[in-house]
XYZ file of C-alpha atoms in Angstrom:
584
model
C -53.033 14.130 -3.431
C -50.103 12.344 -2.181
C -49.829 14.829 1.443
C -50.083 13.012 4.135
C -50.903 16.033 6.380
C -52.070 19.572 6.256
C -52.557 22.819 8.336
C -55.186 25.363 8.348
C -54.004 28.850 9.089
C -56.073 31.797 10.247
C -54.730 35.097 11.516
C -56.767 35.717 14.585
C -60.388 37.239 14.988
C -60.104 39.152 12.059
C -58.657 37.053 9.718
C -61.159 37.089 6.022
C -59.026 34.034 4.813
C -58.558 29.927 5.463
C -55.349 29.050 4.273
C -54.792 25.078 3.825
C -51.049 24.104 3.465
C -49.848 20.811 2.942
C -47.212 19.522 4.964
C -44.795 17.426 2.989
C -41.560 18.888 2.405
C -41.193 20.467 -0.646
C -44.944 21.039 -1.079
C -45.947 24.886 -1.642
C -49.629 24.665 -2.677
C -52.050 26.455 -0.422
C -55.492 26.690 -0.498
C -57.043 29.957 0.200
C -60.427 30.255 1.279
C -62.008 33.946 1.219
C -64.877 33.591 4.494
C -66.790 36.735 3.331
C -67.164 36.170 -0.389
C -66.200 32.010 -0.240
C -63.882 31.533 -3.228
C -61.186 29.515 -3.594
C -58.089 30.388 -4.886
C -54.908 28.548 -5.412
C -51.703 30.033 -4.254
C -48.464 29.412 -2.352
C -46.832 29.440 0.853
C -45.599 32.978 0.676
C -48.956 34.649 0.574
C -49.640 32.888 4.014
C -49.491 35.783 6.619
C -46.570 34.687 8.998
C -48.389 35.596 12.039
C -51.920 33.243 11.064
C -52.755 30.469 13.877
C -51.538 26.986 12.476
C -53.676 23.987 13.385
C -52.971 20.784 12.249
C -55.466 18.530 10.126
C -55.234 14.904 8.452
C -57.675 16.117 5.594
C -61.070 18.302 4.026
C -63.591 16.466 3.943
C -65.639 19.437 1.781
C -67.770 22.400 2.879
C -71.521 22.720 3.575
C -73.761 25.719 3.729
C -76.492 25.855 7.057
C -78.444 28.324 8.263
C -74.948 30.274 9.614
C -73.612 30.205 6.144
C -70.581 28.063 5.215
C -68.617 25.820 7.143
C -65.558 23.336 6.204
C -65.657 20.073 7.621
C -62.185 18.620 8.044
C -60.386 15.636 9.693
C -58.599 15.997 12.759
C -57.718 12.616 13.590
C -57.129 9.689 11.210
C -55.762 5.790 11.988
C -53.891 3.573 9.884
C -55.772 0.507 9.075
C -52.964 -1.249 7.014
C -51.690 -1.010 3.526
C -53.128 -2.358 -0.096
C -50.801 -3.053 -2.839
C -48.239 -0.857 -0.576
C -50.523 2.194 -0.659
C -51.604 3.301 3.326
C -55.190 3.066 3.342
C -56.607 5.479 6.435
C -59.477 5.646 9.232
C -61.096 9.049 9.573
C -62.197 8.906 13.648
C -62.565 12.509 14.307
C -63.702 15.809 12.867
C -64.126 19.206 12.923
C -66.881 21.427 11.507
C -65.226 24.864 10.954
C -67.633 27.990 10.733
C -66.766 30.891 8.097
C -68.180 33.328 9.700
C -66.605 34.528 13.126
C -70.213 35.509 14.927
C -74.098 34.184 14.979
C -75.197 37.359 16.565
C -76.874 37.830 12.685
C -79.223 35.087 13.385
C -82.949 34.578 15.370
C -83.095 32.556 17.968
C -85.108 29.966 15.966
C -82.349 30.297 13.448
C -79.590 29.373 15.849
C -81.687 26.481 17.064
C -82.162 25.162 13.654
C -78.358 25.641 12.798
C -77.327 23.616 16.108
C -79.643 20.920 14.877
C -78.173 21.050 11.227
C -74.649 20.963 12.932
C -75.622 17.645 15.343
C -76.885 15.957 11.921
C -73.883 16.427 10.355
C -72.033 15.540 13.490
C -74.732 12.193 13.461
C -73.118 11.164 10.305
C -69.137 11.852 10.948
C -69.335 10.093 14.023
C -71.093 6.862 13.133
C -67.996 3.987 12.064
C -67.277 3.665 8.619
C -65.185 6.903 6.852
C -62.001 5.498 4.871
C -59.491 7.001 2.590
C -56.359 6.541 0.838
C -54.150 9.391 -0.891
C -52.421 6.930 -3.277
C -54.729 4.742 -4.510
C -58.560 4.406 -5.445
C -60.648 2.627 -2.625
C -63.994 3.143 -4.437
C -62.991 0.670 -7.198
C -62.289 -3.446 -7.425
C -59.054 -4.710 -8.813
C -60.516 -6.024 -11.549
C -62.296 -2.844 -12.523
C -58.740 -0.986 -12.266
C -56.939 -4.161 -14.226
C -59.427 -3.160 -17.063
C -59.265 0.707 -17.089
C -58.135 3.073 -20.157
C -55.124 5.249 -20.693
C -57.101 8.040 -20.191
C -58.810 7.057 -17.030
C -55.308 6.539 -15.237
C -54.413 9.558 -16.338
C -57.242 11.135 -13.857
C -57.091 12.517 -10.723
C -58.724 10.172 -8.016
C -61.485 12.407 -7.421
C -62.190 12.729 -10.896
C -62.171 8.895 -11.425
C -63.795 7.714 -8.375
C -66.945 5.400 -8.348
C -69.516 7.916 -7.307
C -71.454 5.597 -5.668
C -69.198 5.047 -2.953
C -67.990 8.823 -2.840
C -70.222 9.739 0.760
C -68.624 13.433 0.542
C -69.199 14.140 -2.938
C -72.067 16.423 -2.519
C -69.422 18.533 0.065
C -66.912 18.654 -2.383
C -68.482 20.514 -4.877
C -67.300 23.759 -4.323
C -63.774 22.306 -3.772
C -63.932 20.200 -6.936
C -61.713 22.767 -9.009
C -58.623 22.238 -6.509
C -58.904 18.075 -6.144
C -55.081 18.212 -5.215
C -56.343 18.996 -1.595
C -59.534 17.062 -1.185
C -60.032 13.686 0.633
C -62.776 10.934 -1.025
C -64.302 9.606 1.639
C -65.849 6.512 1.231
C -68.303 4.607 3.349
C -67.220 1.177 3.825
C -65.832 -1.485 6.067
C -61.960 -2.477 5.654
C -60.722 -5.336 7.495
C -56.552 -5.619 6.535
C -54.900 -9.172 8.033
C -51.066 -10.881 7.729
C -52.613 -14.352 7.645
C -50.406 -17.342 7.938
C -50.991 -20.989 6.180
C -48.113 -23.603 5.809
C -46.053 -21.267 6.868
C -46.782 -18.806 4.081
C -47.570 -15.373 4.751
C -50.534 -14.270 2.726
C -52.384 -10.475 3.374
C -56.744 -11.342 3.174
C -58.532 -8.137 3.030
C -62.237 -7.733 2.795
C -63.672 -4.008 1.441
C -67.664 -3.578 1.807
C -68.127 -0.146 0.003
C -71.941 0.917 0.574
C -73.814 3.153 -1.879
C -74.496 7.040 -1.313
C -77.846 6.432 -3.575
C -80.796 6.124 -2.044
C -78.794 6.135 1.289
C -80.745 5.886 4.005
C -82.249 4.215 7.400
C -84.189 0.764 7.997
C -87.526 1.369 7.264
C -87.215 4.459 5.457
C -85.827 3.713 2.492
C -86.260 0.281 0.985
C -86.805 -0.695 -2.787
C -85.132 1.425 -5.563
C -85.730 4.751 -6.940
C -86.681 6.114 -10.541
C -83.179 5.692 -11.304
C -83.206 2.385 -10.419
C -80.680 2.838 -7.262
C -81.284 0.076 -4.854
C -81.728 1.137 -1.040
C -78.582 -0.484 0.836
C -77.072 -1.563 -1.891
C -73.199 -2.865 -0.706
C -69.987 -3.756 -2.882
C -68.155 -6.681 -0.763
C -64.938 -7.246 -2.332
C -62.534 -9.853 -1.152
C -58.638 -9.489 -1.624
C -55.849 -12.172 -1.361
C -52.412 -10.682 -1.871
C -49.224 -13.468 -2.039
C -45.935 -13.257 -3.535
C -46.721 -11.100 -5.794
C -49.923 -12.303 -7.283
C -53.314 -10.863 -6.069
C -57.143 -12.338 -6.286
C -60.750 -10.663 -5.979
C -64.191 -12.253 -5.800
C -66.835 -9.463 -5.873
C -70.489 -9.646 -3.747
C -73.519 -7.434 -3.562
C -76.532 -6.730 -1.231
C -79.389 -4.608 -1.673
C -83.134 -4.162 -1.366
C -85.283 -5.980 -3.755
C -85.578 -3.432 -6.626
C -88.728 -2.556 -7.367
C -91.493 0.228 -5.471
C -92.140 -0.985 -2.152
C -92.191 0.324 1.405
C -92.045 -0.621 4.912
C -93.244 2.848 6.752
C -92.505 2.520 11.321
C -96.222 3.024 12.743
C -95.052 1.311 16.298
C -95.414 -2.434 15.201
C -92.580 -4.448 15.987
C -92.856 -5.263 12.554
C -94.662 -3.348 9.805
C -95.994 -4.265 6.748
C -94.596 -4.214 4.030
C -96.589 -2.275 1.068
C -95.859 -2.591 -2.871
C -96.751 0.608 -4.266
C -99.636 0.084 -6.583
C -99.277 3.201 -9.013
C -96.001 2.840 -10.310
C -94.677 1.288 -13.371
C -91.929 -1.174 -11.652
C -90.486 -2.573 -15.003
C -88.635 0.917 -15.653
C -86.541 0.891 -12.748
C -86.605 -2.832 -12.420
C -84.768 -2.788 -15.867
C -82.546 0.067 -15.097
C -81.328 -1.551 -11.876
C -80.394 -4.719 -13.494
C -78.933 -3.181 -16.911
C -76.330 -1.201 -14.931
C -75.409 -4.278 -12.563
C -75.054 -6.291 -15.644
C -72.941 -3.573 -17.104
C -70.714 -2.883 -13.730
C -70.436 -6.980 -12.646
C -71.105 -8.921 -15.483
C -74.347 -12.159 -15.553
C -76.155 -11.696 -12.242
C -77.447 -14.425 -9.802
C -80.250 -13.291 -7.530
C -80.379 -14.782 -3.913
C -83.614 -14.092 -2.818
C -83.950 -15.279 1.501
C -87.006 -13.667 2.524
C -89.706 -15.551 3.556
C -92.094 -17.172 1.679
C -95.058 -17.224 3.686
C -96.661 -14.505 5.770
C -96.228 -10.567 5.178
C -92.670 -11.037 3.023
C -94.690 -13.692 0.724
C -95.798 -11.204 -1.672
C -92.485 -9.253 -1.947
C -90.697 -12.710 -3.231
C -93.527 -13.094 -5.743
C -93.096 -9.985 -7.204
C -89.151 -9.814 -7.864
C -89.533 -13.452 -9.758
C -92.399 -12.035 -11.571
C -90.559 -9.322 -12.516
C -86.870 -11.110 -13.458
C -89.158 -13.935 -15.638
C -90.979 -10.839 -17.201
C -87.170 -9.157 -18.010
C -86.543 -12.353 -20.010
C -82.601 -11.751 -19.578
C -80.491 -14.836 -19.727
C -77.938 -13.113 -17.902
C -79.781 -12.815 -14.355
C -80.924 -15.858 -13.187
C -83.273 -16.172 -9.755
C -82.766 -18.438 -7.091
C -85.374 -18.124 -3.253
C -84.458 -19.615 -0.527
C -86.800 -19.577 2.288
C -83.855 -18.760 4.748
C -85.844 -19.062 7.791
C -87.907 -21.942 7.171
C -84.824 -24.117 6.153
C -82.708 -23.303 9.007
C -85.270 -23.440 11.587
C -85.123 -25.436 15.312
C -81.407 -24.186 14.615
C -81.298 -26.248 11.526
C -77.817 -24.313 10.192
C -76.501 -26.771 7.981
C -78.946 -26.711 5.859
C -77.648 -23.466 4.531
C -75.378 -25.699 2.625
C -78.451 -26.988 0.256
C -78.235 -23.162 -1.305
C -74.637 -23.123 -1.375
C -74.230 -26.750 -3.245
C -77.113 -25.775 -5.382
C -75.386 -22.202 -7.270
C -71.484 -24.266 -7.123
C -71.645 -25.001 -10.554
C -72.601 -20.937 -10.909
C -69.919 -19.621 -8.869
C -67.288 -22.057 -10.797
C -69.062 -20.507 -13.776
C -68.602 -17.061 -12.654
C -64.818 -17.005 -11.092
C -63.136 -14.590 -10.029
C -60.589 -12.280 -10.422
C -56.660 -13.572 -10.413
C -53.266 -12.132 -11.434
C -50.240 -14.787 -10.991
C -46.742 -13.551 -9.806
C -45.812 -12.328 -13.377
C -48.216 -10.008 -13.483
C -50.679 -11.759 -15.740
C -54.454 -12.025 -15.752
C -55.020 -15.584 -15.426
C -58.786 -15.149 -14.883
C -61.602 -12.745 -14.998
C -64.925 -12.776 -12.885
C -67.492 -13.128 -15.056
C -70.943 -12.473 -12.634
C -71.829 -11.824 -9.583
C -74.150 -12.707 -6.578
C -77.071 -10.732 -5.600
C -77.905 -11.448 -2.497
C -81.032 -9.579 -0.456
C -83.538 -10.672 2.755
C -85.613 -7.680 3.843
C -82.960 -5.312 5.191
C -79.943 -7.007 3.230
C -78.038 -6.931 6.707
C -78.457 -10.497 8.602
C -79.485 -13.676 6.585
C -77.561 -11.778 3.438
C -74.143 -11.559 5.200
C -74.255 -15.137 6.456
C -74.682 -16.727 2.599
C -71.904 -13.744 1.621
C -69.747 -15.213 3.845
C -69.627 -18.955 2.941
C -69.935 -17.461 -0.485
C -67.096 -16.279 -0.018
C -64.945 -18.841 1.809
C -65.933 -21.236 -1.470
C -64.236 -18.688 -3.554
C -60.686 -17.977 -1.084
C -60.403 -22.159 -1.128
C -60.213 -22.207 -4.542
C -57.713 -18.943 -5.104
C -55.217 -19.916 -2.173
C -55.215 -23.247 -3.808
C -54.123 -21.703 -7.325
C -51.693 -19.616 -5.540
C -49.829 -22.144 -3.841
C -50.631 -21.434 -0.673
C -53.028 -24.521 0.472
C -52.129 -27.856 -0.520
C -53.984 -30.214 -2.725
C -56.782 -32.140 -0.521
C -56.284 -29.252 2.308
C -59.517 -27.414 3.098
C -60.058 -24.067 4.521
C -62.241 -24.873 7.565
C -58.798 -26.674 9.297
C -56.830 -23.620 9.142
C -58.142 -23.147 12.727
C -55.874 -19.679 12.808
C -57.452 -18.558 9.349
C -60.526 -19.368 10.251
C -60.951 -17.401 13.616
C -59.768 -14.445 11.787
C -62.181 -14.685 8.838
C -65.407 -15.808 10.958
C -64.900 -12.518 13.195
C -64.237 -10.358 9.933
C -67.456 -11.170 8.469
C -68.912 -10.792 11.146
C -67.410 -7.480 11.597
C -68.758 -6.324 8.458
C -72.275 -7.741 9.514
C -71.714 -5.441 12.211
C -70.474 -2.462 10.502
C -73.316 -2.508 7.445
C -75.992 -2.968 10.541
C -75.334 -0.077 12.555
C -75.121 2.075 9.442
C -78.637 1.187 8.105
C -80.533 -0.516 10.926
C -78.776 1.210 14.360
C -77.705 -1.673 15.721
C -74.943 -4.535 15.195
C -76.253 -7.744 13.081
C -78.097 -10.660 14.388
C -77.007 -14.243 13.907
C -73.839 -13.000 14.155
C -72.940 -15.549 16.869
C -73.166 -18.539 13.641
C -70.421 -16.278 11.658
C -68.220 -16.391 14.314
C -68.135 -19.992 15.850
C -69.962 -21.869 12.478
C -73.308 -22.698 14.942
C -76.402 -20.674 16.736
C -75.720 -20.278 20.640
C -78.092 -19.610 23.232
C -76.175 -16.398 23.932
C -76.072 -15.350 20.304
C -80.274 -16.082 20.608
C -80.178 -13.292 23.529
C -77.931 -10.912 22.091
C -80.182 -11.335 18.664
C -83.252 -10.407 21.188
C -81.446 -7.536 22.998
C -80.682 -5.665 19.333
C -83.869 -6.666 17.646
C -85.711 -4.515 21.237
C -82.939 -1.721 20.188
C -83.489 -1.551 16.717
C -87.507 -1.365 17.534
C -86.902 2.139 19.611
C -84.465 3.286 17.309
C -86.498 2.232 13.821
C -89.569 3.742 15.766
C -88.500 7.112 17.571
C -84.886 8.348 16.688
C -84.645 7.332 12.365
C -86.152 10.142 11.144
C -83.487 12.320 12.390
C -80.711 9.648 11.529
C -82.187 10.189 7.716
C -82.466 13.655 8.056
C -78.553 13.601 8.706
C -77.964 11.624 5.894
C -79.662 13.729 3.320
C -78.564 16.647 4.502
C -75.093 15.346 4.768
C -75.406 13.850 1.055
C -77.218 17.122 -0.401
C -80.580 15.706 -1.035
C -81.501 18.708 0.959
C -79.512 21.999 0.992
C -80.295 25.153 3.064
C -80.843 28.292 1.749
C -79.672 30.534 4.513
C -82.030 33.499 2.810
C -84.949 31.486 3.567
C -87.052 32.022 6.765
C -88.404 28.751 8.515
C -86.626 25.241 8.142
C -88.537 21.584 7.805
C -87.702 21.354 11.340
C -90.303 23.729 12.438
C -93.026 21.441 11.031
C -95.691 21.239 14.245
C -96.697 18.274 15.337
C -100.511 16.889 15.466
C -102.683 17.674 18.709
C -102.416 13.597 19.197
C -99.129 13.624 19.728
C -98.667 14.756 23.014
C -102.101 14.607 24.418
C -102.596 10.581 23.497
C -99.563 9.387 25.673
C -100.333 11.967 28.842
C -104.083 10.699 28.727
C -102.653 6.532 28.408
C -99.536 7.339 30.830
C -101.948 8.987 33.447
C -104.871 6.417 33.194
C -101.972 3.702 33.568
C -100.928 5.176 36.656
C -104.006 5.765 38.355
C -104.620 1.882 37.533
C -101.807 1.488 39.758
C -102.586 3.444 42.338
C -105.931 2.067 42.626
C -104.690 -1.762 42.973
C -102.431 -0.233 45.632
C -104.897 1.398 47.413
C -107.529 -0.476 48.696
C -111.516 1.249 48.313
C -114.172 0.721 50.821
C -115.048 -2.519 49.157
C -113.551 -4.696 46.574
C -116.430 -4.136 44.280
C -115.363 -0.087 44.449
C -111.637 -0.858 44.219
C -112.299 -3.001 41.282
C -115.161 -0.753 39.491
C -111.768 1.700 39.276
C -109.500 -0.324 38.267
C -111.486 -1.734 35.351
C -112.222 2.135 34.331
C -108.391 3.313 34.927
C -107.295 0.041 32.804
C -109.377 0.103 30.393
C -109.300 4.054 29.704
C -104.946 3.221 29.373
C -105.930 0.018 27.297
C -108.485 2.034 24.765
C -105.683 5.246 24.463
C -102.562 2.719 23.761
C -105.470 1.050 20.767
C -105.681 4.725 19.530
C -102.034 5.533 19.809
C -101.073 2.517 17.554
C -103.881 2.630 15.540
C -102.389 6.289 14.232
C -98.775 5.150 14.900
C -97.281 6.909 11.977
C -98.317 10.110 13.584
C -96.280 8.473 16.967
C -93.119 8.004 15.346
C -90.227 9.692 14.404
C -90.303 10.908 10.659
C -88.198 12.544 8.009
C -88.449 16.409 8.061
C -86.257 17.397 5.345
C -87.026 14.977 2.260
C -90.342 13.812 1.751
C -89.399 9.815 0.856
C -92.752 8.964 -0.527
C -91.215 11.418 -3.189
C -88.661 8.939 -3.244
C -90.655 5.551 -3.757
């Protein structure tokens, strides 16, 4: 769709019809949208009653039914984040949820409270950073998969021809699908657009992350793939260099370590991680690796976890697995990322980095020259993954990464011969914060919280502050991983359709009741604690008497917090709407 702009009409109370108009001149599609029956129907400007309210909107997003009935989700407000290959590429920052029907006097009282809480998921989801989009030109592919495209497949329309793994409103678009002149693909990603100047030349540097909608999910709740072999987190990180003319990519992913594992919150800081014992891994082991070989090419696997304590086992299993595969296109590299670089040991991040060069010469990347010529393809790619993909994987992406850029604005003229990257001071400030902008942005999205280690991407070394800012997000994402994620998920499936409401049904997921431990564990520990308290407070009529109560009072707290984590799965907060051991 190349409208910049639209407008949904509605005449008044009683209006039975959406009408969505775009606003270029000379444009006289409109979209009608009947709110009893909910068809679509295309038609033109004429059939618009002159007297409908006009509102003005930046694009659909798709529809969604609840327990209300139907309800379009649009964009209100949108924010230009620059331009690729002089196409305007957008920021969605606001939305509006849009109900069909006029009234909820139809519904229960439970069913109004359960359709508020379906609305503040989806709401959970449009609001958190992330939602891009571009008109003219397809965001949810890599210029070298575009360079290598059919006749046929330009011929599509860019909803048809879009990556569905990066397509985060697919599942809303259905019902819109047969008018994809007026729908918007949103994709989930971070897009970081800068002028950059070296030697005086102007270049534009542009890094895309485009995260997956499969097997899309929070921290702890979703790790490892599913039958399909769709990896949890798994992230797309393409870097662009455009100059005179000439354009280069090099091409990154991230995501969990494919096979059946799981890392369930029960109130420990950190969890344990379980491989699932019953489950044939090899299947979608193999199907997780034939489809990255197919997509990127020979694979290199950067394993960081650690190789001693509870992650141990985890990093034993994926090399068992890729030597078991017997592929000579994936090859398996683990790097004990914390052990190496520990007592702030950063340079030794380098020994990985010098060790896959000859690899990453091997593998390339993606340049056109000023003519318009293919001067080189890239022929693999790096897999990186730690335990959430987030941290430790971004800071190898990124010096990845400025490996690749040295080489490409070398062949493009832009550097000189003997000149390195890391004395572009100006360059250098803007592509430490980028990366670690897109630590940021992949962080919130999956783990609630910006990255840690962060401070290293930025300044090239590990600060005292960055060390307290590391312990300030690590004590968020604990709360967050333990008592708010399973309604963060919740709002993902629901906003992805892995769970769809049937307004004819009666009760929801949500009204699932919780276990008698629940709430009568933490009164029981929260009043023994305080009467603890008030007993060293208050003195008794001897110290033997005042400490005969304390000892009961603590250790009555003491023995009730022992119960409360022993059962901490029944503590936290869990998925209501998709049952993820389903998904394991």
């Amino acid at each position: 769709c190349n409208a910049s702009a639209y407008s949904v009409k509605s005449r008044g109370h009683c209006c039975t019809k959406f009408y969505i108009e775009a606003c270029d001149d000379g444009a006289d599609a409109v979209l009608a949208i009947d709110r009893v029956s909910n068809e679509m129907t295309l038609t033109g400007k004429k059939d618009v009653p002159p007297s409908a309210n006009t509102r003005p909107i930046c694009g659909i997003m798709g529809t969604i039914r609840l327990v209300a009935g139907m309800y379009l989700i649009v964009i209100t407000k949108k924010r230009n984040v620059g331009s690729l290959l002089g196409q305007a590429v957008w920021k969605a920052v606001d939305f509006d949820i849009i109900s069909y029907k006029k009234t909820t006097l139809h519904l229960t009282e439970i069913q109004m409270q359960d359709n508020r809480t379906f609305l503040s998921m989806i709401n959970s989801v449009l609001t958190t950073d992330g939602f891009y989009f571009c008109t003219s030109y397809d965001l949810t592919h890599t210029l070298q998969r575009l360079a290598n495209v059919s006749p046929e497949f330009q011929e599509m329309s860019l909803l048809e021809r879009a990556d569905p793994r990066f397509v985060w409103n697919g599942s809303l678009l259905r019902e819109i699908q047969s008018q994809p002149e007026v729908s918007d693909r949103m994709s989930k990603h971070l897009i970081v657009m800068k002028p950059c100047r070296i030697n005086g030349k102007i270049f534009e540097w542009i890094l895309i992350s485009r995260r997956s909608c499969f097997r899309a999910g929070v921290r702890y709740y979703v790790r490892g793939i599913d039958s399909e072999g769709h990896a949890a987190n798994f992230v797309e990180t393409e870097q662009i260099v455009l100059y005179n003319g000439g354009r280069a990519s090099f091409v990154q992913t991230r995501g969990s370590m494919p096979f059946f594992w799981s890392q369930r919150p029960n109130l420990k800081y950190k969890p344990k991680p379980l491989i699932s014992k019953n489950t044939n891994h090899m299947d979608g082991f193999q199907r997780h690796f034939d489809s990255q070989v197919l997509i990127y090419g020979k694979q290199t696997i950067l394993n960081l976890v650690n190789q001693k304590g509870s992650e141990k086992p985890l990093e034993q299993a994926f090399a068992k697995m890729v030597n078991g595969m017997e592929n000579g296109l994936i090859k398996y590299v683990a790097f004990d990322f914390h052990k190496e670089c520990s007592r702030m040991r950063w340079d030794r991040l380098n020994i990985l980095v010098d060790s896959v060069a000859e690899t990453q010469d091997e593998y390339s990347y993606f340049l056109v020259d000023t003519e318009g010529k293919v001067v080189s393809q890239q022929k693999g790619t790096f897999r990186s993954n730690c335990m959430d993909c987030l941290d430790r994987t971004n800071v190898i992406q990124s010096m990845l990464a400025r490996r690749s850029i040295q080489s490409q604005l070398q062949r493009m003229g832009v550097l000189h011969v003997g000149q390195r990257i890391e004395e572009q001071a100006d360059f250098e400030r803007i592509y430490k914060n980028a990366w670690a902008d897109n630590a940021n942005a992949c962080a919130k999205q999956y783990a609630g919280t910006g990255a840690l280690k962060t401070d290293f991407t930025r300044t090239g070394k590990r600060t005292q502050m960055g060390l307290l800012m590391d312990g300030w997000n690590s004590a968020v994402r604990y709360y967050k991983n333990n008592f708010s994620d399973g309604f963060r998920q919740d709002s993902i499936d629901l906003f992805l359709g892995n769970y769809t409401v049937d307004e004819t049904e009666g009760a929801t997921p949500l009204r699932t009741q919780k276990d008698w431990k629940f709430l009568t564990l933490p009164v029981i520990m929260v009043v023994a604690f305080s009467m603890c308290i008030i007993c060293l407070l208050t003195a008794g009529d001897t110290w033997t008497e005042s400490l005969a109560y304390v000892l009961f009072w603590g250790a009555a707290a003491a023995i009730t917090a022992a119960v409360i984590v022993f059962n901490g799965r029944d503590f936290v907060d869990a998925p209501k709407l998709v049952q993820k051991e389903k998904m394991d």
